[in-house]
């Protein structure tokens, strides 16, 4: 397991960190984005997408569940926020997406961890008590 | 021309029959789902579409007093939406098209929302402006002509309806948050809290509601739950006001820019009474008319898809049987 930590001081820096992470991603990679509401998961996803040369507007997929973008590889941006059971996650037919060998970003992965591949890049965004804008970003990559 | 409209892009399964003048039926799965699932309603996802789509279509035909042989065309949502969910509607539509020997047309879900206004206002004629506001979308669209659309602005992060639901969750009002927030707000003061209005760049017609959601969150983090419960009417009212301020001002700005005299709203959030009032008040000095569809046409429904599809099919256009889901379909 490789890991790294980074402190960012504003949303712009979080986005920038996402862009840098994107340079290391390859087709088939899955990035799980953990963090509470308002932590900056969508901001990070926007940064990653920018780094993957996605030109479309990257907005929150909370209601629509999945957004598909076209960068240097297909990008699937998931949001499991509204899922209330594993069965609902299974209904999304995730294998259909994995088979396309795109790069997948998943917000609220905690709602369906049991059916996610173990081999994934975990990113956790933590708000820092006392600082409205500051975030601690933890990266964990399985060997 | 009797057109069957099928909509399965997100949570709801819906079918409707429209003949060019009259919406003869418009069935949404939630209306009949209790009969078929014994009260256990699957909240979302594509597998429930498969289970319910045939009874929904049958009910739409029954209410219209028609048989399959009376249908002359089929309109079906092709995107944007969830790939698996769209596939259910498209597969059924193509199967019916083949077996009945009638044409099928793939429809853009967002174009459907635009047409929902025509169903309640048959004299509506382009050019006009539409603000589509729902859980999944927030878009300002210029209708240059039927079939010719330009996106003037869209959300850069959260949709307005999503912000309502997430703030509803923070205020513990239950799901869906939109109607619950609106109800709470009736008894709250809209000026009690100063939440941010994201107008972005001066000329921009894009939207952003993520910062507003976070501002509410920060306000709540500074206090305990007891404080939240005793202040949540004011928070709800102040939050709602911040959302509708931005929606109304951007719509007004766009109408001025385009020289439009009609602004339509569509999507689930357009049932919000405060939104309607705020927008109507904003455009009074400009002599602009604001239109909105009846509630059952605001949320996702097959009627709006049938109406859009009727326009194309009546003018001789149709799709091939090889059409497939387009999850990220947008206006060109």
Tab-separated table of C-alpha atoms in Angstrom:
chain	number	residue	atom	x	y	z
A	1	UNK	CA	0.000	0.000	0.000
A	2	UNK	CA	1.384	3.370	-1.019
A	3	UNK	CA	0.030	6.453	0.615
A	4	UNK	CA	0.440	10.209	0.610
A	5	UNK	CA	-1.078	13.233	2.303
A	6	UNK	CA	-1.590	16.791	1.185
A	7	UNK	CA	-3.012	19.884	2.816
A	8	UNK	CA	-4.894	22.282	0.549
A	9	UNK	CA	-5.967	25.779	1.550
A	10	UNK	CA	-8.773	26.477	-0.906
A	11	UNK	CA	-11.007	24.778	-3.455
A	12	UNK	CA	-8.659	25.878	-6.241
A	13	UNK	CA	-5.776	23.966	-4.668
A	14	UNK	CA	-7.945	20.888	-4.220
A	15	UNK	CA	-8.877	21.069	-7.879
A	16	UNK	CA	-5.192	21.486	-8.789
A	17	UNK	CA	-4.265	18.410	-6.749
A	18	UNK	CA	-6.899	16.473	-8.718
A	19	UNK	CA	-5.320	17.612	-11.971
A	20	UNK	CA	-1.944	16.357	-10.783
A	21	UNK	CA	-3.404	13.019	-9.701
A	22	UNK	CA	-4.921	12.623	-13.176
A	23	UNK	CA	-1.453	12.523	-14.729
A	24	UNK	CA	-0.851	9.207	-12.929
A	25	UNK	CA	-4.159	7.583	-13.879
A	26	UNK	CA	-4.488	4.995	-16.585
A	27	UNK	CA	-7.423	3.345	-18.296
A	28	UNK	CA	-9.288	0.959	-16.043
A	29	UNK	CA	-8.388	2.852	-12.874
A	30	UNK	CA	-11.051	3.445	-10.285
A	31	UNK	CA	-10.797	6.370	-7.876
A	32	UNK	CA	-13.025	6.288	-4.780
A	33	UNK	CA	-13.616	9.779	-3.376
A	34	UNK	CA	-14.478	9.692	0.325
A	35	UNK	CA	-15.540	12.751	2.319
A	36	UNK	CA	-18.486	14.374	4.055
A	37	UNK	CA	-20.957	16.709	2.406
A	38	UNK	CA	-19.210	19.908	1.373
A	39	UNK	CA	-15.722	18.400	1.714
A	40	UNK	CA	-14.943	18.968	-1.961
A	41	UNK	CA	-15.453	15.620	-3.705
A	42	UNK	CA	-17.007	17.180	-6.784
A	43	UNK	CA	-14.285	19.852	-6.885
A	44	UNK	CA	-11.667	17.110	-6.824
A	45	UNK	CA	-13.538	15.208	-9.548
A	46	UNK	CA	-13.560	18.384	-11.640
A	47	UNK	CA	-9.792	18.692	-11.209
A	48	UNK	CA	-9.220	15.063	-12.175
A	49	UNK	CA	-11.439	15.473	-15.237
A	50	UNK	CA	-9.562	18.620	-16.285
A	51	UNK	CA	-6.315	16.669	-15.968
A	52	UNK	CA	-7.827	13.961	-18.180
A	53	UNK	CA	-8.583	16.569	-20.872
A	54	UNK	CA	-12.352	16.469	-20.358
A	55	UNK	CA	-13.801	19.623	-21.897
A	56	UNK	CA	-17.423	19.049	-20.910
A	57	UNK	CA	-18.851	20.799	-17.824
A	58	UNK	CA	-18.353	18.446	-14.883
A	59	UNK	CA	-21.328	18.812	-12.534
A	60	UNK	CA	-22.606	16.792	-9.601
A	61	UNK	CA	-24.121	13.419	-10.575
A	62	UNK	CA	-26.055	13.078	-7.304
A	63	UNK	CA	-29.454	12.789	-8.992
A	64	UNK	CA	-28.431	11.366	-12.308
A	65	UNK	CA	-26.144	8.785	-10.568
A	66	UNK	CA	-23.607	8.581	-13.403
A	67	UNK	CA	-22.166	11.161	-15.788
A	68	UNK	CA	-20.087	10.068	-18.752
A	69	UNK	CA	-17.362	12.322	-20.082
A	70	UNK	CA	-14.914	12.099	-22.929
A	71	UNK	CA	-11.290	12.976	-22.203
A	72	UNK	CA	-8.099	11.153	-23.058
A	73	UNK	CA	-10.118	8.119	-22.005
A	74	UNK	CA	-13.812	7.672	-21.245
A	75	UNK	CA	-14.537	9.025	-17.755
A	76	UNK	CA	-17.408	7.728	-15.613
A	77	UNK	CA	-18.333	9.974	-12.707
A	78	UNK	CA	-20.524	8.138	-10.204
A	79	UNK	CA	-22.320	9.415	-7.123
A	80	UNK	CA	-23.730	6.823	-4.710
A	81	UNK	CA	-25.242	9.438	-2.378
A	82	UNK	CA	-28.832	8.466	-3.175
A	83	UNK	CA	-28.322	4.715	-2.978
A	84	UNK	CA	-30.011	3.242	0.037
A	85	UNK	CA	-29.129	-0.407	-0.469
A	86	UNK	CA	-26.549	-2.629	-2.120
A	87	UNK	CA	-29.278	-3.893	-4.405
A	88	UNK	CA	-29.747	-0.420	-5.797
A	89	UNK	CA	-26.020	-0.238	-6.472
A	90	UNK	CA	-26.167	-3.621	-8.200
A	91	UNK	CA	-28.951	-2.272	-10.397
A	92	UNK	CA	-26.520	0.280	-11.790
A	93	UNK	CA	-24.838	-2.630	-13.596
A	94	UNK	CA	-21.346	-1.457	-12.693
A	95	UNK	CA	-19.723	-4.264	-14.720
A	96	UNK	CA	-21.051	-2.539	-17.841
A	97	UNK	CA	-18.885	0.464	-16.918
A	98	UNK	CA	-15.813	-1.495	-15.773
A	99	UNK	CA	-15.798	-3.388	-19.078
A	100	UNK	CA	-15.380	-0.165	-21.012
A	101	UNK	CA	-11.976	0.388	-19.402
A	102	UNK	CA	-12.520	4.048	-18.746
A	103	UNK	CA	-11.372	5.939	-15.690
A	104	UNK	CA	-14.040	5.826	-12.992
A	105	UNK	CA	-14.538	8.355	-10.199
A	106	UNK	CA	-16.934	7.468	-7.392
A	107	UNK	CA	-18.363	9.932	-4.891
A	108	UNK	CA	-19.895	8.460	-1.694
A	109	UNK	CA	-18.303	5.017	-2.352
A	110	UNK	CA	-19.046	4.072	1.283
A	111	UNK	CA	-22.654	3.391	0.253
A	112	UNK	CA	-21.653	0.377	-1.839
A	113	UNK	CA	-18.136	-0.614	-0.823
A	114	UNK	CA	-19.015	-4.305	-0.766
A	115	UNK	CA	-19.453	-4.434	-4.531
A	116	UNK	CA	-16.503	-2.239	-5.497
A	117	UNK	CA	-13.250	-3.841	-6.682
A	118	UNK	CA	-10.567	-3.959	-3.946
A	119	UNK	CA	-8.008	-2.742	-6.402
A	120	UNK	CA	-8.870	0.933	-6.407
A	121	UNK	CA	-7.329	4.265	-5.553
A	122	UNK	CA	-8.797	5.648	-2.357
A	123	UNK	CA	-8.877	9.387	-1.800
A	124	UNK	CA	-10.272	10.811	1.426
A	125	UNK	CA	-10.956	14.522	1.877
A	126	UNK	CA	-11.183	15.667	5.470
A	127	UNK	CA	-12.264	19.108	6.641
A	128	UNK	CA	-9.939	20.665	9.215
A	129	UNK	CA	-11.593	21.852	12.407
A	130	UNK	CA	-11.415	25.612	12.754
A	131	UNK	CA	-10.530	26.236	9.111
A	132	UNK	CA	-13.385	26.693	6.685
A	133	UNK	CA	-11.385	26.205	3.494
A	134	UNK	CA	-8.559	23.943	4.594
A	135	UNK	CA	-8.632	20.256	3.642
A	136	UNK	CA	-6.472	17.248	4.370
A	137	UNK	CA	-6.378	14.903	1.380
A	138	UNK	CA	-5.275	11.316	1.975
A	139	UNK	CA	-4.287	9.090	-0.904
A	140	UNK	CA	-4.025	5.313	-0.568
A	141	UNK	CA	-3.048	3.113	-3.510
A	142	UNK	CA	-2.964	-0.701	-3.251
A	143	UNK	CA	0.257	-2.265	-4.607
B	1	UNK	CA	-51.613	11.021	-34.763
B	2	UNK	CA	-51.595	8.886	-31.592
B	3	UNK	CA	-48.072	8.857	-30.173
B	4	UNK	CA	-46.954	6.703	-27.259
B	5	UNK	CA	-44.281	8.460	-25.192
B	6	UNK	CA	-41.914	6.436	-22.999
B	7	UNK	CA	-39.585	7.944	-20.375
B	8	UNK	CA	-37.144	5.872	-18.290
B	9	UNK	CA	-34.077	8.102	-17.991
B	10	UNK	CA	-33.875	8.289	-14.197
B	11	UNK	CA	-36.007	7.037	-11.280
B	12	UNK	CA	-39.506	7.076	-12.744
B	13	UNK	CA	-40.980	4.848	-15.393
B	14	UNK	CA	-43.585	6.732	-17.378
B	15	UNK	CA	-45.769	6.297	-20.464
B	16	UNK	CA	-48.288	8.625	-22.081
B	17	UNK	CA	-50.429	9.000	-25.184
B	18	UNK	CA	-50.601	12.335	-27.025
B	19	UNK	CA	-52.436	12.894	-30.306
B	20	UNK	CA	-51.195	16.347	-31.228
B	21	UNK	CA	-54.054	18.127	-29.450
B	22	UNK	CA	-54.828	16.229	-26.302
B	23	UNK	CA	-52.707	14.434	-23.720
B	24	UNK	CA	-54.962	11.391	-23.430
B	25	UNK	CA	-53.030	9.791	-20.578
B	26	UNK	CA	-49.807	10.308	-18.653
B	27	UNK	CA	-48.907	7.499	-16.253
B	28	UNK	CA	-45.935	7.627	-13.893
B	29	UNK	CA	-44.882	4.412	-12.149
B	30	UNK	CA	-45.380	5.851	-8.667
B	31	UNK	CA	-49.133	6.042	-9.401
B	32	UNK	CA	-49.540	2.321	-10.003
B	33	UNK	CA	-46.459	0.860	-8.360
B	34	UNK	CA	-48.282	-0.049	-5.143
B	35	UNK	CA	-50.557	-2.400	-7.010
B	36	UNK	CA	-47.598	-4.221	-8.540
B	37	UNK	CA	-45.098	-4.236	-5.696
B	38	UNK	CA	-47.460	-4.601	-2.731
B	39	UNK	CA	-46.442	-1.274	-1.276
B	40	UNK	CA	-42.680	-1.780	-1.415
B	41	UNK	CA	-41.552	0.912	-3.810
B	42	UNK	CA	-38.074	0.567	-5.283
B	43	UNK	CA	-36.732	4.092	-5.011
B	44	UNK	CA	-34.537	4.113	-8.057
B	45	UNK	CA	-32.580	2.230	-10.677
B	46	UNK	CA	-33.058	0.384	-13.864
B	47	UNK	CA	-34.242	-2.996	-12.691
B	48	UNK	CA	-37.491	-1.487	-11.451
B	49	UNK	CA	-38.040	-0.033	-14.948
B	50	UNK	CA	-37.967	-3.561	-16.364
B	51	UNK	CA	-40.504	-4.770	-13.841
B	52	UNK	CA	-42.971	-1.939	-14.257
B	53	UNK	CA	-42.720	-0.660	-17.828
B	54	UNK	CA	-45.234	-3.035	-19.428
B	55	UNK	CA	-47.995	-2.371	-16.859
B	56	UNK	CA	-47.291	1.387	-17.115
B	57	UNK	CA	-47.709	1.324	-20.911
B	58	UNK	CA	-50.836	-0.822	-20.604
B	59	UNK	CA	-52.312	1.647	-18.115
B	60	UNK	CA	-51.496	4.572	-20.413
B	61	UNK	CA	-53.383	2.858	-23.246
B	62	UNK	CA	-56.310	1.931	-20.970
B	63	UNK	CA	-56.713	5.491	-19.732
B	64	UNK	CA	-56.530	6.785	-23.283
B	65	UNK	CA	-59.143	4.217	-24.319
B	66	UNK	CA	-56.870	2.906	-27.047
B	67	UNK	CA	-55.414	-0.405	-28.170
B	68	UNK	CA	-51.846	-0.988	-29.391
B	69	UNK	CA	-53.243	-1.074	-32.945
B	70	UNK	CA	-54.422	2.553	-32.551
B	71	UNK	CA	-50.868	3.828	-32.046
B	72	UNK	CA	-49.207	5.569	-34.978
B	73	UNK	CA	-45.763	6.278	-33.557
B	74	UNK	CA	-43.543	5.877	-30.516
B	75	UNK	CA	-41.353	8.506	-28.837
B	76	UNK	CA	-38.757	7.414	-26.317
B	77	UNK	CA	-36.124	9.175	-24.231
B	78	UNK	CA	-32.678	8.505	-25.694
B	79	UNK	CA	-30.689	10.625	-23.191
B	80	UNK	CA	-29.324	12.156	-21.115
B	81	UNK	CA	-29.742	9.637	-18.329
B	82	UNK	CA	-28.594	6.379	-16.872
B	83	UNK	CA	-27.432	3.965	-19.608
B	84	UNK	CA	-29.198	0.903	-18.162
B	85	UNK	CA	-32.415	2.788	-17.508
B	86	UNK	CA	-32.509	4.352	-20.973
B	87	UNK	CA	-31.897	0.925	-22.492
B	88	UNK	CA	-35.109	-0.445	-20.958
B	89	UNK	CA	-37.266	2.256	-22.542
B	90	UNK	CA	-35.465	2.091	-25.883
B	91	UNK	CA	-35.712	-1.700	-26.075
B	92	UNK	CA	-39.433	-1.707	-25.413
B	93	UNK	CA	-39.965	1.166	-27.862
B	94	UNK	CA	-38.028	-0.599	-30.617
B	95	UNK	CA	-39.834	-3.874	-29.972
B	96	UNK	CA	-43.221	-2.177	-30.253
B	97	UNK	CA	-42.144	-0.261	-33.346
B	98	UNK	CA	-41.104	-3.480	-35.060
B	99	UNK	CA	-44.140	-5.514	-34.073
B	100	UNK	CA	-46.701	-2.763	-34.774
B	101	UNK	CA	-44.978	-1.521	-37.915
B	102	UNK	CA	-44.929	2.107	-36.744
B	103	UNK	CA	-42.019	4.593	-36.555
B	104	UNK	CA	-39.982	5.296	-33.425
B	105	UNK	CA	-38.157	8.518	-32.549
B	106	UNK	CA	-35.463	9.047	-29.918
B	107	UNK	CA	-36.067	12.203	-27.859
B	108	UNK	CA	-33.733	14.334	-25.758
B	109	UNK	CA	-35.034	14.297	-22.181
B	110	UNK	CA	-34.308	18.018	-21.756
B	111	UNK	CA	-36.177	18.829	-24.956
B	112	UNK	CA	-39.086	16.955	-23.396
B	113	UNK	CA	-39.058	19.363	-20.465
B	114	UNK	CA	-39.272	22.260	-22.938
B	115	UNK	CA	-42.307	20.692	-24.636
B	116	UNK	CA	-44.047	20.130	-21.297
B	117	UNK	CA	-44.880	23.839	-21.356
B	118	UNK	CA	-46.568	23.549	-24.736
B	119	UNK	CA	-48.930	20.865	-23.406
B	120	UNK	CA	-50.482	23.324	-20.966
B	121	UNK	CA	-50.079	26.366	-23.218
B	122	UNK	CA	-50.906	25.158	-26.742
B	123	UNK	CA	-50.409	28.634	-28.228
B	124	UNK	CA	-46.814	28.774	-27.045
B	125	UNK	CA	-44.606	29.605	-30.026
B	126	UNK	CA	-40.843	30.225	-30.306
B	127	UNK	CA	-38.786	32.175	-29.718
B	128	UNK	CA	-38.854	31.921	-25.929
B	129	UNK	CA	-36.653	31.099	-22.991
B	130	UNK	CA	-36.820	27.993	-20.787
B	131	UNK	CA	-35.256	27.539	-17.380
B	132	UNK	CA	-35.109	23.803	-16.618
B	133	UNK	CA	-34.635	23.277	-12.888
B	134	UNK	CA	-34.687	19.811	-11.360
B	135	UNK	CA	-32.704	17.473	-9.147
B	136	UNK	CA	-30.350	16.548	-11.959
B	137	UNK	CA	-30.386	19.620	-14.193
B	138	UNK	CA	-30.253	23.398	-14.073
B	139	UNK	CA	-30.135	24.868	-17.573
B	140	UNK	CA	-31.180	28.062	-19.301
B	141	UNK	CA	-32.156	27.224	-22.854
B	142	UNK	CA	-33.151	29.542	-25.719
B	143	UNK	CA	-35.756	28.038	-28.021
B	144	UNK	CA	-34.945	29.765	-31.329
B	145	UNK	CA	-37.496	27.539	-33.010
B	146	UNK	CA	-39.028	24.141	-32.274
B	147	UNK	CA	-36.111	21.760	-32.673
B	148	UNK	CA	-33.524	24.574	-32.516
B	149	UNK	CA	-32.080	25.110	-29.072
B	150	UNK	CA	-29.149	26.982	-27.587
B	151	UNK	CA	-27.839	26.447	-24.045
B	152	UNK	CA	-27.267	29.880	-22.526
B	153	UNK	CA	-26.213	28.673	-19.097
B	154	UNK	CA	-26.042	25.611	-16.874
B	155	UNK	CA	-24.904	24.614	-13.425
B	156	UNK	CA	-21.175	24.253	-12.886
B	157	UNK	CA	-21.642	22.012	-9.844
B	158	UNK	CA	-24.876	21.081	-8.051
B	159	UNK	CA	-28.327	21.318	-9.616
B	160	UNK	CA	-30.817	23.528	-7.761
B	161	UNK	CA	-33.052	20.593	-6.855
B	162	UNK	CA	-30.052	18.716	-5.498
B	163	UNK	CA	-29.254	21.670	-3.234
B	164	UNK	CA	-32.842	21.577	-1.923
B	165	UNK	CA	-32.562	17.878	-1.148
B	166	UNK	CA	-29.153	18.100	0.494
B	167	UNK	CA	-30.146	21.041	2.663
B	168	UNK	CA	-33.332	19.119	3.462
B	169	UNK	CA	-31.137	16.302	4.721
B	170	UNK	CA	-29.088	18.717	6.856
B	171	UNK	CA	-32.296	20.123	8.344
B	172	UNK	CA	-33.609	16.567	8.855
B	173	UNK	CA	-36.860	17.169	6.992
B	174	UNK	CA	-36.871	13.853	5.104
B	175	UNK	CA	-36.830	12.948	1.425
B	176	UNK	CA	-37.607	14.510	-0.977
B	177	UNK	CA	-36.259	17.682	0.573
B	178	UNK	CA	-37.676	20.172	-1.938
B	179	UNK	CA	-41.345	20.189	-0.906
B	180	UNK	CA	-40.383	19.869	2.781
B	181	UNK	CA	-38.084	22.910	2.620
B	182	UNK	CA	-40.777	24.910	0.839
B	183	UNK	CA	-43.289	24.040	3.559
B	184	UNK	CA	-40.883	24.942	6.375
B	185	UNK	CA	-39.944	28.169	4.611
B	186	UNK	CA	-43.562	29.370	4.703
B	187	UNK	CA	-43.138	29.980	8.428
B	188	UNK	CA	-39.572	31.279	8.288
B	189	UNK	CA	-37.990	34.649	7.585
B	190	UNK	CA	-36.184	34.760	4.214
B	191	UNK	CA	-33.854	37.485	5.505
B	192	UNK	CA	-32.904	35.780	8.777
B	193	UNK	CA	-29.610	34.462	7.392
B	194	UNK	CA	-27.456	35.981	4.715
B	195	UNK	CA	-26.549	33.064	2.489
B	196	UNK	CA	-24.395	33.653	-0.591
B	197	UNK	CA	-25.898	34.153	-4.048
B	198	UNK	CA	-23.473	32.870	-6.668
B	199	UNK	CA	-23.906	35.123	-9.674
B	200	UNK	CA	-20.434	34.149	-10.943
B	201	UNK	CA	-18.956	36.462	-13.583
B	202	UNK	CA	-21.037	39.497	-14.399
B	203	UNK	CA	-22.089	38.279	-17.825
B	204	UNK	CA	-22.358	34.599	-16.956
B	205	UNK	CA	-25.638	32.749	-17.220
B	206	UNK	CA	-24.138	29.694	-15.527
B	207	UNK	CA	-25.230	28.613	-12.056
B	208	UNK	CA	-23.454	27.336	-8.947
B	209	UNK	CA	-25.240	26.058	-5.842
B	210	UNK	CA	-22.458	24.108	-4.167
B	211	UNK	CA	-21.197	27.108	-2.177
B	212	UNK	CA	-24.693	27.827	-0.878
B	213	UNK	CA	-25.048	24.247	0.342
B	214	UNK	CA	-21.691	24.535	2.098
B	215	UNK	CA	-22.664	27.889	3.645
B	216	UNK	CA	-25.738	26.267	5.212
B	217	UNK	CA	-23.542	23.395	6.392
B	218	UNK	CA	-21.040	25.798	7.980
B	219	UNK	CA	-23.847	27.661	9.726
B	220	UNK	CA	-25.092	24.372	11.197
B	221	UNK	CA	-21.609	23.173	12.184
B	222	UNK	CA	-21.229	26.219	14.404
B	223	UNK	CA	-24.248	25.153	16.492
B	224	UNK	CA	-25.848	22.084	18.020
B	225	UNK	CA	-28.916	20.184	16.887
B	226	UNK	CA	-31.246	21.988	19.287
B	227	UNK	CA	-30.279	25.288	17.694
B	228	UNK	CA	-30.866	23.807	14.255
B	229	UNK	CA	-34.328	22.580	15.171
B	230	UNK	CA	-35.379	25.911	16.625
B	231	UNK	CA	-33.968	27.889	13.673
B	232	UNK	CA	-34.632	25.620	10.750
B	233	UNK	CA	-37.698	27.473	9.478
B	234	UNK	CA	-35.579	30.607	9.085
B	235	UNK	CA	-32.701	28.624	7.575
B	236	UNK	CA	-35.081	26.977	5.096
B	237	UNK	CA	-36.627	30.319	4.114
B	238	UNK	CA	-33.249	32.053	3.775
B	239	UNK	CA	-31.776	29.181	1.785
B	240	UNK	CA	-34.770	28.987	-0.545
B	241	UNK	CA	-34.635	32.735	-1.102
B	242	UNK	CA	-30.954	32.529	-2.073
B	243	UNK	CA	-31.751	29.839	-4.667
B	244	UNK	CA	-34.757	31.555	-6.212
B	245	UNK	CA	-33.003	34.950	-6.262
B	246	UNK	CA	-30.280	33.572	-8.499
B	247	UNK	CA	-32.679	31.594	-10.692
B	248	UNK	CA	-34.965	34.595	-11.206
B	249	UNK	CA	-32.221	37.151	-11.807
B	250	UNK	CA	-30.367	34.970	-14.306
B	251	UNK	CA	-33.603	34.229	-16.185
B	252	UNK	CA	-34.418	37.936	-16.298
B	253	UNK	CA	-30.908	38.766	-17.482
B	254	UNK	CA	-31.141	36.132	-20.226
B	255	UNK	CA	-34.573	37.372	-21.330
B	256	UNK	CA	-33.210	40.915	-21.625
B	257	UNK	CA	-30.173	39.694	-23.534
B	258	UNK	CA	-32.308	37.756	-26.008
B	259	UNK	CA	-35.143	40.283	-26.104
B	260	UNK	CA	-37.625	37.580	-25.130
B	261	UNK	CA	-41.141	38.235	-23.871
B	262	UNK	CA	-41.852	34.710	-22.622
B	263	UNK	CA	-39.957	32.795	-19.966
B	264	UNK	CA	-41.012	29.196	-19.282
B	265	UNK	CA	-39.892	27.136	-16.335
B	266	UNK	CA	-39.770	23.346	-16.273
B	267	UNK	CA	-38.489	20.466	-14.158
B	268	UNK	CA	-39.344	19.395	-10.623
B	269	UNK	CA	-38.278	22.631	-8.911
B	270	UNK	CA	-40.736	24.630	-11.048
B	271	UNK	CA	-43.558	23.444	-8.758
B	272	UNK	CA	-41.997	25.597	-5.999
B	273	UNK	CA	-44.476	28.424	-5.340
B	274	UNK	CA	-41.852	30.846	-4.056
B	275	UNK	CA	-39.779	30.334	-7.209
B	276	UNK	CA	-42.814	31.072	-9.398
B	277	UNK	CA	-43.684	34.184	-7.390
B	278	UNK	CA	-40.118	35.512	-7.271
B	279	UNK	CA	-39.651	35.062	-11.013
B	280	UNK	CA	-43.071	36.513	-11.868
B	281	UNK	CA	-42.353	39.582	-9.711
B	282	UNK	CA	-38.912	40.053	-11.254
B	283	UNK	CA	-40.207	40.235	-14.816
B	284	UNK	CA	-43.242	42.482	-14.197
B	285	UNK	CA	-41.468	45.753	-15.125
B	286	UNK	CA	-40.259	44.155	-18.350
B	287	UNK	CA	-43.748	42.987	-19.388
B	288	UNK	CA	-42.460	39.438	-19.693
B	289	UNK	CA	-44.847	36.504	-19.253
B	290	UNK	CA	-43.834	33.577	-17.093
B	291	UNK	CA	-45.331	30.177	-17.897
B	292	UNK	CA	-45.095	26.865	-16.100
B	293	UNK	CA	-46.642	23.442	-16.617
B	294	UNK	CA	-49.052	21.746	-14.215
B	295	UNK	CA	-47.268	19.738	-11.469
B	296	UNK	CA	-47.565	16.335	-13.152
B	297	UNK	CA	-45.805	17.776	-16.214
B	298	UNK	CA	-43.015	19.424	-14.197
B	299	UNK	CA	-41.449	16.190	-12.986
B	300	UNK	CA	-40.199	13.522	-15.408
B	301	UNK	CA	-43.101	12.156	-17.453
B	302	UNK	CA	-43.881	10.399	-20.720
B	303	UNK	CA	-46.275	13.139	-21.841
B	304	UNK	CA	-43.504	15.608	-22.525
B	305	UNK	CA	-41.609	12.954	-24.502
B	306	UNK	CA	-44.731	12.147	-26.524
B	307	UNK	CA	-45.220	15.867	-27.272
B	308	UNK	CA	-41.632	16.349	-28.474
B	309	UNK	CA	-41.779	13.090	-30.439
B	310	UNK	CA	-45.097	14.065	-32.045
B	311	UNK	CA	-43.478	17.185	-33.489
B	312	UNK	CA	-40.778	15.160	-35.228
B	313	UNK	CA	-42.916	12.189	-36.272
B	314	UNK	CA	-45.675	14.438	-37.673
B	315	UNK	CA	-43.076	16.119	-39.858
B	316	UNK	CA	-41.898	12.769	-41.181
B	317	UNK	CA	-38.757	12.341	-39.107
B	318	UNK	CA	-37.974	9.097	-37.306
B	319	UNK	CA	-35.044	7.172	-35.879
B	320	UNK	CA	-33.629	3.887	-37.132
B	321	UNK	CA	-34.137	0.719	-35.108
B	322	UNK	CA	-30.429	0.774	-34.263
B	323	UNK	CA	-30.695	3.787	-31.920
B	324	UNK	CA	-28.972	3.226	-28.605
B	325	UNK	CA	-28.839	5.095	-25.269
B	326	UNK	CA	-26.925	8.378	-25.265
B	327	UNK	CA	-26.235	8.916	-21.539
B	328	UNK	CA	-24.528	12.299	-22.039
B	329	UNK	CA	-26.804	13.604	-24.811
B	330	UNK	CA	-27.134	17.378	-24.760
B	331	UNK	CA	-28.314	20.126	-27.042
B	332	UNK	CA	-25.859	20.540	-29.927
